[in-house]
Each structure stands twice: as C-alpha cells, then as structure tokens.
PDB file of C-alpha atoms and ligand atoms in Angstrom:
ATOM      1  CA  UNK H   1     102.727 129.933  28.895  1.00  0.00           C
ATOM      2  CA  UNK H   2     105.626 132.385  28.841  1.00  0.00           C
ATOM      3  CA  UNK H   3     108.381 130.357  27.177  1.00  0.00           C
ATOM      4  CA  UNK H   4     111.201 132.578  28.471  1.00  0.00           C
ATOM      5  CA  UNK H   5     109.856 132.381  32.010  1.00  0.00           C
ATOM      6  CA  UNK H   6     109.684 128.590  31.906  1.00  0.00           C
ATOM      7  CA  UNK H   7     113.032 128.400  30.074  1.00  0.00           C
ATOM      8  CA  UNK H   8     114.853 130.331  32.784  1.00  0.00           C
ATOM      9  CA  UNK H   9     113.213 128.142  35.421  1.00  0.00           C
ATOM     10  CA  UNK H  10     114.583 125.072  33.600  1.00  0.00           C
ATOM     11  CA  UNK H  11     118.034 126.730  33.557  1.00  0.00           C
ATOM     12  CA  UNK H  12     117.717 127.345  37.318  1.00  0.00           C
ATOM     13  CA  UNK H  13     117.133 123.612  37.829  1.00  0.00           C
ATOM     14  CA  UNK H  14     120.193 122.833  35.676  1.00  0.00           C
ATOM     15  CA  UNK H  15     122.253 125.384  37.630  1.00  0.00           C
ATOM     16  CA  UNK H  16     121.568 123.266  40.713  1.00  0.00           C
ATOM     17  CA  UNK H  17     122.462 120.112  38.753  1.00  0.00           C
ATOM     18  CA  UNK H  18     118.991 118.696  39.325  1.00  0.00           C
ATOM     19  CA  UNK H  19     119.453 118.641  43.087  1.00  0.00           C
ATOM     20  CA  UNK H  20     116.318 117.357  44.863  1.00  0.00           C
ATOM     21  CA  UNK H  21     114.863 115.719  41.756  1.00  0.00           C
ATOM     22  CA  UNK H  22     114.932 112.479  43.795  1.00  0.00           C
ATOM     23  CA  UNK H  23     114.469 111.747  47.469  1.00  0.00           C
ATOM     24  CA  UNK H  24     117.409 110.335  49.419  1.00  0.00           C
ATOM     25  CA  UNK H  25     117.723 107.955  52.355  1.00  0.00           C
ATOM     26  CA  UNK H  26     115.039 108.786  54.936  1.00  0.00           C
ATOM     27  CA  UNK H  27     115.196 108.546  58.707  1.00  0.00           C
ATOM     28  CA  UNK H  28     112.755 109.409  61.463  1.00  0.00           C
ATOM     29  CA  UNK H  29     109.482 111.027  60.317  1.00  0.00           C
ATOM     30  CA  UNK H  30     108.251 114.137  62.148  1.00  0.00           C
ATOM     31  CA  UNK H  31     104.770 114.115  63.639  1.00  0.00           C
ATOM     32  CA  UNK H  32     104.101 117.744  62.769  1.00  0.00           C
ATOM     33  CA  UNK H  33     105.153 119.749  59.716  1.00  0.00           C
ATOM     34  CA  UNK H  34     108.196 121.955  60.154  1.00  0.00           C
ATOM     35  CA  UNK H  35     107.925 125.721  59.586  1.00  0.00           C
ATOM     36  CA  UNK H  36     110.157 127.755  57.296  1.00  0.00           C
ATOM     37  CA  UNK H  37     110.421 131.528  56.970  1.00  0.00           C
ATOM     38  CA  UNK H  38     112.083 132.211  53.665  1.00  0.00           C
ATOM     39  CA  UNK H  39     111.808 133.722  50.233  1.00  0.00           C
ATOM     40  CA  UNK H  40     112.006 131.925  46.946  1.00  0.00           C
ATOM     41  CA  UNK H  41     114.833 133.987  45.365  1.00  0.00           C
ATOM     42  CA  UNK H  42     117.169 133.612  48.347  1.00  0.00           C
ATOM     43  CA  UNK H  43     119.990 131.192  47.369  1.00  0.00           C
ATOM     44  CA  UNK H  44     120.462 130.135  51.004  1.00  0.00           C
ATOM     45  CA  UNK H  45     116.753 129.364  51.340  1.00  0.00           C
ATOM     46  CA  UNK H  46     116.976 127.256  48.162  1.00  0.00           C
ATOM     47  CA  UNK H  47     119.500 124.927  49.855  1.00  0.00           C
ATOM     48  CA  UNK H  48     117.077 124.360  52.707  1.00  0.00           C
ATOM     49  CA  UNK H  49     114.129 123.754  50.367  1.00  0.00           C
ATOM     50  CA  UNK H  50     116.251 121.215  48.473  1.00  0.00           C
ATOM     51  CA  UNK H  51     117.067 119.438  51.740  1.00  0.00           C
ATOM     52  CA  UNK H  52     113.384 119.349  52.694  1.00  0.00           C
ATOM     53  CA  UNK H  53     112.549 117.852  49.296  1.00  0.00           C
ATOM     54  CA  UNK H  54     115.326 115.238  49.418  1.00  0.00           C
ATOM     55  CA  UNK H  55     114.109 114.270  52.891  1.00  0.00           C
ATOM     56  CA  UNK H  56     110.460 114.173  51.793  1.00  0.00           C
ATOM     57  CA  UNK H  57     109.395 116.524  54.587  1.00  0.00           C
ATOM     58  CA  UNK H  58     106.247 118.584  54.848  1.00  0.00           C
ATOM     59  CA  UNK H  59     106.749 122.192  55.801  1.00  0.00           C
ATOM     60  CA  UNK H  60     104.592 125.234  56.470  1.00  0.00           C
ATOM     61  CA  UNK H  61     106.107 127.962  54.357  1.00  0.00           C
ATOM     62  CA  UNK H  62     105.754 131.551  55.573  1.00  0.00           C
ATOM     63  CA  UNK H  63     106.949 133.670  52.657  1.00  0.00           C
ATOM     64  CA  UNK H  64     109.102 136.640  53.644  1.00  0.00           C
ATOM     65  CA  UNK H  65     109.894 138.475  50.387  1.00  0.00           C
ATOM     66  CA  UNK H  66     111.735 141.778  50.563  1.00  0.00           C
ATOM     67  CA  UNK H  67     109.342 144.562  51.467  1.00  0.00           C
ATOM     68  CA  UNK H  68     106.881 142.015  52.876  1.00  0.00           C
ATOM     69  CA  UNK H  69     104.938 142.924  55.987  1.00  0.00           C
ATOM     70  CA  UNK H  70     102.992 139.707  56.728  1.00  0.00           C
ATOM     71  CA  UNK H  71     105.579 137.270  58.100  1.00  0.00           C
ATOM     72  CA  UNK H  72     108.853 139.227  58.217  1.00  0.00           C
ATOM     73  CA  UNK H  73     107.925 140.797  61.575  1.00  0.00           C
ATOM     74  CA  UNK H  74     106.896 137.367  62.962  1.00  0.00           C
ATOM     75  CA  UNK H  75     110.231 135.867  61.922  1.00  0.00           C
ATOM     76  CA  UNK H  76     112.136 138.726  63.499  1.00  0.00           C
ATOM     77  CA  UNK H  77     110.137 138.505  66.729  1.00  0.00           C
ATOM     78  CA  UNK H  78     110.553 134.723  66.961  1.00  0.00           C
ATOM     79  CA  UNK H  79     114.245 134.536  66.093  1.00  0.00           C
ATOM     80  CA  UNK H  80     115.543 137.979  66.946  1.00  0.00           C
ATOM     81  CA  UNK H  81     117.065 138.639  63.516  1.00  0.00           C
ATOM     82  CA  UNK H  82     115.791 139.592  60.087  1.00  0.00           C
ATOM     83  CA  UNK H  83     117.651 136.806  58.339  1.00  0.00           C
ATOM     84  CA  UNK H  84     116.403 134.035  56.065  1.00  0.00           C
ATOM     85  CA  UNK H  85     116.089 131.069  56.024  1.00  0.00           C
ATOM     86  CA  UNK H  86     114.760 130.611  59.555  1.00  0.00           C
ATOM     87  CA  UNK H  87     113.567 127.099  60.445  1.00  0.00           C
ATOM     88  CA  UNK H  88     111.287 126.155  63.319  1.00  0.00           C
ATOM     89  CA  UNK H  89     110.827 122.483  64.190  1.00  0.00           C
ATOM     90  CA  UNK H  90     107.926 122.028  66.632  1.00  0.00           C
ATOM     91  CA  UNK H  91     108.805 118.330  66.984  1.00  0.00           C
ATOM     92  CA  UNK H  92     112.110 119.026  68.687  1.00  0.00           C
ATOM     93  CA  UNK H  93     111.540 122.617  69.850  1.00  0.00           C
ATOM     94  CA  UNK H  94     114.522 123.687  67.772  1.00  0.00           C
ATOM     95  CA  UNK H  95     114.682 126.937  65.818  1.00  0.00           C
ATOM     96  CA  UNK H  96     117.650 128.099  63.802  1.00  0.00           C
ATOM     97  CA  UNK H  97     119.222 130.403  61.254  1.00  0.00           C
ATOM     98  CA  UNK H  98     122.122 129.618  58.899  1.00  0.00           C
ATOM     99  CA  UNK H  99     121.368 127.429  55.921  1.00  0.00           C
ATOM    100  CA  UNK H 100     124.336 125.089  56.466  1.00  0.00           C
ATOM    101  CA  UNK H 101     123.315 124.506  60.099  1.00  0.00           C
ATOM    102  CA  UNK H 102     119.710 123.909  59.052  1.00  0.00           C
ATOM    103  CA  UNK H 103     120.714 121.471  56.293  1.00  0.00           C
ATOM    104  CA  UNK H 104     122.963 119.539  58.699  1.00  0.00           C
ATOM    105  CA  UNK H 105     120.203 119.491  61.320  1.00  0.00           C
ATOM    106  CA  UNK H 106     117.654 118.172  58.823  1.00  0.00           C
ATOM    107  CA  UNK H 107     119.847 115.319  57.538  1.00  0.00           C
ATOM    108  CA  UNK H 108     120.871 114.405  61.077  1.00  0.00           C
ATOM    109  CA  UNK H 109     117.325 114.448  62.424  1.00  0.00           C
ATOM    110  CA  UNK H 110     115.310 113.175  59.454  1.00  0.00           C
ATOM    111  CA  UNK H 111     117.855 111.495  57.169  1.00  0.00           C
ATOM    112  CA  UNK H 112     120.739 109.064  57.568  1.00  0.00           C
ATOM    113  CA  UNK H 113     123.020 111.683  59.095  1.00  0.00           C
ATOM    114  CA  UNK H 114     124.933 112.392  55.875  1.00  0.00           C
ATOM    115  CA  UNK H 115     124.505 115.615  53.922  1.00  0.00           C
ATOM    116  CA  UNK H 116     124.683 114.644  50.224  1.00  0.00           C
ATOM    117  CA  UNK H 117     127.515 116.096  48.153  1.00  0.00           C
ATOM    118  CA  UNK H 118     125.044 118.117  46.062  1.00  0.00           C
ATOM    119  CA  UNK H 119     124.346 120.168  49.222  1.00  0.00           C
ATOM    120  CA  UNK H 120     127.741 120.078  50.914  1.00  0.00           C
ATOM    121  CA  UNK H 121     130.316 120.733  48.215  1.00  0.00           C
ATOM    122  CA  UNK H 122     131.850 124.215  48.090  1.00  0.00           C
ATOM    123  CA  UNK H 123     130.229 125.043  44.745  1.00  0.00           C
ATOM    124  CA  UNK H 124     126.646 124.853  46.065  1.00  0.00           C
ATOM    125  CA  UNK H 125     126.365 128.605  46.471  1.00  0.00           C
ATOM    126  CA  UNK H 126     127.662 129.215  42.941  1.00  0.00           C
ATOM    127  CA  UNK H 127     124.868 127.100  41.448  1.00  0.00           C
ATOM    128  CA  UNK H 128     122.231 128.396  43.827  1.00  0.00           C
ATOM    129  CA  UNK H 129     123.310 131.988  43.205  1.00  0.00           C
ATOM    130  CA  UNK H 130     123.187 131.359  39.457  1.00  0.00           C
ATOM    131  CA  UNK H 131     119.656 129.970  39.795  1.00  0.00           C
ATOM    132  CA  UNK H 132     118.653 133.216  41.519  1.00  0.00           C
ATOM    133  CA  UNK H 133     120.316 135.323  38.812  1.00  0.00           C
ATOM    134  CA  UNK H 134     118.616 133.537  35.910  1.00  0.00           C
ATOM    135  CA  UNK H 135     115.201 133.999  37.537  1.00  0.00           C
ATOM    136  CA  UNK H 136     115.844 137.753  37.427  1.00  0.00           C
ATOM    137  CA  UNK H 137     114.226 138.782  40.697  1.00  0.00           C
ATOM    138  CA  UNK H 138     111.243 136.424  40.626  1.00  0.00           C
ATOM    139  CA  UNK H 139     110.215 135.444  44.153  1.00  0.00           C
ATOM    140  CA  UNK H 140     112.166 138.280  45.705  1.00  0.00           C
ATOM    141  CA  UNK H 141     109.911 141.290  46.250  1.00  0.00           C
ATOM    142  CA  UNK H 142     106.479 141.476  47.866  1.00  0.00           C
ATOM    143  CA  UNK H 143     103.509 142.532  45.761  1.00  0.00           C
ATOM    144  CA  UNK H 144     100.286 143.975  47.215  1.00  0.00           C
ATOM    145  CA  UNK H 145      98.006 141.151  48.327  1.00  0.00           C
ATOM    146  CA  UNK H 146      95.153 140.076  50.571  1.00  0.00           C
ATOM    147  CA  UNK H 147      95.891 137.470  53.247  1.00  0.00           C
ATOM    148  CA  UNK H 148      93.952 134.193  53.005  1.00  0.00           C
ATOM    149  CA  UNK H 149      92.093 133.126  56.142  1.00  0.00           C
ATOM    150  CA  UNK H 150      93.588 129.641  56.032  1.00  0.00           C
ATOM    151  CA  UNK H 151      96.927 128.526  54.570  1.00  0.00           C
ATOM    152  CA  UNK H 152      96.846 126.958  51.112  1.00  0.00           C
ATOM    153  CA  UNK H 153      98.360 123.564  50.261  1.00  0.00           C
ATOM    154  CA  UNK H 154     100.842 122.894  47.467  1.00  0.00           C
ATOM    155  CA  UNK H 155     102.168 119.569  46.162  1.00  0.00           C
ATOM    156  CA  UNK H 156     105.520 120.272  44.578  1.00  0.00           C
ATOM    157  CA  UNK H 157     109.202 119.474  44.549  1.00  0.00           C
ATOM    158  CA  UNK H 158     112.062 121.907  44.531  1.00  0.00           C
ATOM    159  CA  UNK H 159     113.684 120.843  41.244  1.00  0.00           C
ATOM    160  CA  UNK H 160     110.500 121.131  39.168  1.00  0.00           C
ATOM    161  CA  UNK H 161     110.646 124.216  36.899  1.00  0.00           C
ATOM    162  CA  UNK H 162     106.830 124.388  36.853  1.00  0.00           C
ATOM    163  CA  UNK H 163     106.490 124.240  40.630  1.00  0.00           C
ATOM    164  CA  UNK H 164     109.057 127.037  40.981  1.00  0.00           C
ATOM    165  CA  UNK H 165     106.761 129.416  39.059  1.00  0.00           C
ATOM    166  CA  UNK H 166     103.929 128.768  41.509  1.00  0.00           C
ATOM    167  CA  UNK H 167     106.115 129.031  44.606  1.00  0.00           C
ATOM    168  CA  UNK H 168     107.455 132.374  43.346  1.00  0.00           C
ATOM    169  CA  UNK H 169     103.910 133.717  43.015  1.00  0.00           C
ATOM    170  CA  UNK H 170     102.914 132.435  46.467  1.00  0.00           C
ATOM    171  CA  UNK H 171     106.031 134.094  47.818  1.00  0.00           C
ATOM    172  CA  UNK H 172     105.507 137.478  46.175  1.00  0.00           C
ATOM    173  CA  UNK H 173     101.888 137.515  47.384  1.00  0.00           C
ATOM    174  CA  UNK H 174     103.004 136.424  50.904  1.00  0.00           C
ATOM    175  CA  UNK H 175     100.549 133.532  50.917  1.00  0.00           C
ATOM    176  CA  UNK H 176     101.323 130.895  53.564  1.00  0.00           C
ATOM    177  CA  UNK H 177     101.091 127.291  52.417  1.00  0.00           C
ATOM    178  CA  UNK H 178     101.630 123.768  53.563  1.00  0.00           C
ATOM    179  CA  UNK H 179     104.219 122.375  51.174  1.00  0.00           C
ATOM    180  CA  UNK H 180     103.962 118.660  50.407  1.00  0.00           C
ATOM    181  CA  UNK H 181     107.212 117.576  48.782  1.00  0.00           C
ATOM    182  CA  UNK H 182     106.659 114.710  46.348  1.00  0.00           C
ATOM    183  CA  UNK H 183     109.916 114.295  44.443  1.00  0.00           C
ATOM    184  CA  UNK H 184     110.795 111.182  42.445  1.00  0.00           C
ATOM    185  CA  UNK H 185     110.796 108.000  44.548  1.00  0.00           C
ATOM    186  CA  UNK H 186     108.906 109.854  47.288  1.00  0.00           C
ATOM    187  CA  UNK H 187     106.982 107.486  49.570  1.00  0.00           C
ATOM    188  CA  UNK H 188     104.332 110.227  49.652  1.00  0.00           C
ATOM    189  CA  UNK H 189     103.549 109.808  45.944  1.00  0.00           C
ATOM    190  CA  UNK H 190     101.141 106.835  46.129  1.00  0.00           C
ATOM    191  CA  UNK H 191      98.801 108.680  48.536  1.00  0.00           C
ATOM    192  CA  UNK H 192      98.972 111.790  46.354  1.00  0.00           C
ATOM    193  CA  UNK H 193      98.170 109.826  43.189  1.00  0.00           C
ATOM    194  CA  UNK H 194      95.268 108.148  44.955  1.00  0.00           C
ATOM    195  CA  UNK H 195      93.988 111.571  46.019  1.00  0.00           C
ATOM    196  CA  UNK H 196      94.198 113.333  42.649  1.00  0.00           C
ATOM    197  CA  UNK H 197      94.149 110.481  40.125  1.00  0.00           C
ATOM    198  CA  UNK H 198      97.527 111.105  38.459  1.00  0.00           C
ATOM    199  CA  UNK H 199     101.087 112.130  39.192  1.00  0.00           C
ATOM    200  CA  UNK H 200     101.346 115.786  38.273  1.00  0.00           C
ATOM    201  CA  UNK H 201     102.710 118.794  40.126  1.00  0.00           C
ATOM    202  CA  UNK H 202     102.236 121.597  40.917  1.00  0.00           C
ATOM    203  CA  UNK H 203      98.848 120.890  42.474  1.00  0.00           C
ATOM    204  CA  UNK H 204      97.234 123.575  44.578  1.00  0.00           C
ATOM    205  CA  UNK H 205      94.401 123.301  47.092  1.00  0.00           C
ATOM    206  CA  UNK H 206      92.801 126.431  48.458  1.00  0.00           C
ATOM    207  CA  UNK H 207      90.447 125.595  51.355  1.00  0.00           C
ATOM    208  CA  UNK H 208      89.268 129.221  51.420  1.00  0.00           C
ATOM    209  CA  UNK H 209      87.505 128.929  48.081  1.00  0.00           C
ATOM    210  CA  UNK H 210      87.157 125.150  47.678  1.00  0.00           C
ATOM    211  CA  UNK H 211      89.537 125.273  44.702  1.00  0.00           C
ATOM    212  CA  UNK H 212      91.864 122.455  43.665  1.00  0.00           C
ATOM    213  CA  UNK H 213      93.896 122.726  40.499  1.00  0.00           C
ATOM    214  CA  UNK H 214      96.827 121.620  38.321  1.00  0.00           C
ATOM    215  CA  UNK H 215      98.766 123.667  35.736  1.00  0.00           C
ATOM    216  CA  UNK H 216     101.316 126.248  36.845  1.00  0.00           C
ATOM    217  CA  UNK H 217     100.048 129.091  34.666  1.00  0.00           C
ATOM    218  CA  UNK H 218      96.421 128.537  35.722  1.00  0.00           C
ATOM    219  CA  UNK H 219      97.495 128.433  39.361  1.00  0.00           C
ATOM    220  CA  UNK H 220      99.519 131.643  39.022  1.00  0.00           C
ATOM    221  CA  UNK H 221      96.548 133.407  37.418  1.00  0.00           C
ATOM    222  CA  UNK H 222      94.197 132.064  40.097  1.00  0.00           C
ATOM    223  CA  UNK H 223      96.464 133.323  42.892  1.00  0.00           C
ATOM    224  CA  UNK H 224      96.821 136.768  41.356  1.00  0.00           C
ATOM    225  CA  UNK H 225      93.059 137.000  40.715  1.00  0.00           C
ATOM    226  CA  UNK H 226      92.120 135.816  44.198  1.00  0.00           C
ATOM    227  CA  UNK H 227      94.778 137.366  46.414  1.00  0.00           C
ATOM    228  CA  UNK H 228      96.479 140.078  44.347  1.00  0.00           C
ATOM    229  CA  UNK H 229      95.256 143.650  44.836  1.00  0.00           C
TER     230      UNK H 229
HETATM  231  N1  GSH B   1     124.791 132.640  56.200  1.00  0.00           N
HETATM  232  C1  GSH B   1     123.365 132.789  56.083  1.00  0.00           C
HETATM  233  C2  GSH B   1     123.098 133.859  55.069  1.00  0.00           C
HETATM  234  C3  GSH B   1     121.613 134.148  54.941  1.00  0.00           C
HETATM  235  C4  GSH B   1     121.347 135.452  54.215  1.00  0.00           C
HETATM  236  O1  GSH B   1     122.261 136.262  53.954  1.00  0.00           O
HETATM  237  N2  GSH B   1     120.067 135.660  53.856  1.00  0.00           N
HETATM  238  C5  GSH B   1     119.624 136.905  53.228  1.00  0.00           C
HETATM  239  C6  GSH B   1     118.702 136.587  52.055  1.00  0.00           C
HETATM  240  S1  GSH B   1     119.493 135.696  50.751  1.00  0.00           S
HETATM  241  C7  GSH B   1     118.791 137.700  54.185  1.00  0.00           C
HETATM  242  O2  GSH B   1     118.163 137.162  55.070  1.00  0.00           O
HETATM  243  N3  GSH B   1     118.762 139.034  54.023  1.00  0.00           N
HETATM  244  C8  GSH B   1     117.928 139.897  54.823  1.00  0.00           C
HETATM  245  C9  GSH B   1     116.673 140.277  54.168  1.00  0.00           C
HETATM  246  O3  GSH B   1     116.302 139.686  53.132  1.00  0.00           O
HETATM  247  O4  GSH B   1     116.033 141.163  54.707  1.00  0.00           O
HETATM  248  C10 GSH B   1     122.797 131.443  55.673  1.00  0.00           C
HETATM  249  O5  GSH B   1     123.484 130.598  55.087  1.00  0.00           O
HETATM  250  O6  GSH B   1     121.617 131.174  56.018  1.00  0.00           O
END
C-alpha cells in the first residue's frame, strides 16, 4: 500500500467534507441503471458521482479520461459535445450535460426534490477542485489498455478513499463498469452483505475472468495485469 497515495485520497474526501458518506432521502427507484460518461479527476463529474451515491443509484460508468479513445467518441456522438459529465437516463429518455443540471435532475427524479447543501452551496467547486488537485492527476489521463468483452462490476461509494483508488484505475484503463453505490445507511447494503459475507468496499467482479475480489491495491494490480498493455 502506497501510504502517500492513500493519504491524498483521504485528504480528497476531507476536501469534500465527507459528502456522500451517507445516503439521503430516497424517492422513486429507476428500473434500469443510469449511464454516465465521465472521468474520475473531473471536479464536475465528482459532484454527479456524489449525487448518485447519496441517492443510492446504480450507474453504468463509461470512463472518458483525457486522450481516451474508447468512450469519448461515443459520448460526443450521443450528446454532440465533448464535455463531461454527460448523463443518460434510459428510464426517462433524458440525456444531459452540466453538472448542476444533472444533480438537480437526479434529486428531483430519484430523491425528495431537494439538493442537499453539500452539493448546492457555492463552495462545492472549491472543495471538488481541491480534491482533484491533491490527487495530482490520478484518474485524468488514459493509459494503454485492452477492452474487456463485458463490463465489470464495482461495489463502492464516492467518499471512500479506498474505492477512489480503484475507480481511478478503471478510469485510466477505460474499463466500463456497473457501479453499485453502497454508502452508509444504503438500503442496498443488506443484499451486498448477503452476497459477499461482510461489509467491505471496494469489491470488484469481473465476469470476463470469473474473478471477484476485495482490497483496493489487489484490485488495482489485477486490473493493470489483466487489461493494461
Ligand atoms: N459547466 C460544466 C463544466 C464541465 C467541464 O468543464 N468539464 C470538463 C472536464 S472537468 C470537460 O469536459 N473538458 C473537456 C475534456 O475533458 O475533453 C459542468 O458543470 O458540467
């Protein structure tokens, strides 16, 4: 374990004042997972990931790091702009840019209609920008990789410093994954605990190789070994 790497991930969580460490009031549940084109280092994308965690929503993440060639063109073709985050909701046939619009849409559609202060106050971008700065470019640039045949699955929550390390690696390697958000008080936790036997994230499932594993460092090494070139 790289202590500095983990330490700066902890600082990133503090910079966002622990936002998304707990779920908030939940509303309607979507039938299908949402889809998000984004990259981990983008401070605007972080706001949307926090909203998805607070609302306990599942989302297919299509990583679009800078220099990436796997999903950036798809995002541009679908939305018309090379701008991230870009959210697609197949349940309502809505697709949108602009993090503030996306956050408002999510809390209106899947919450109680109120965007929590942690995501609406004017200082959000200061904290989110600081989180990006302390991670020093992690989750920003694409690295050479092989595409998996099927998307992976990750159990995680945005505020977890350990989960961030794994999401950054998935992002840099442009690996698509179904993100299961299981923050504190998440109603999704009991089913997860029943599935894996304990409450611990990150937890990665790779249907391409039949692999299922805990431990952020082991997962990062597995991803690099399996999909890095
Ligand atoms: N106002 C937009 C700003 C989004 C934005 O500037 N995103 C940057 C990444 S942080 C972007 O897409 N840059 C183009 C690129 O990465 O190619 C929002 O809140 O969503």
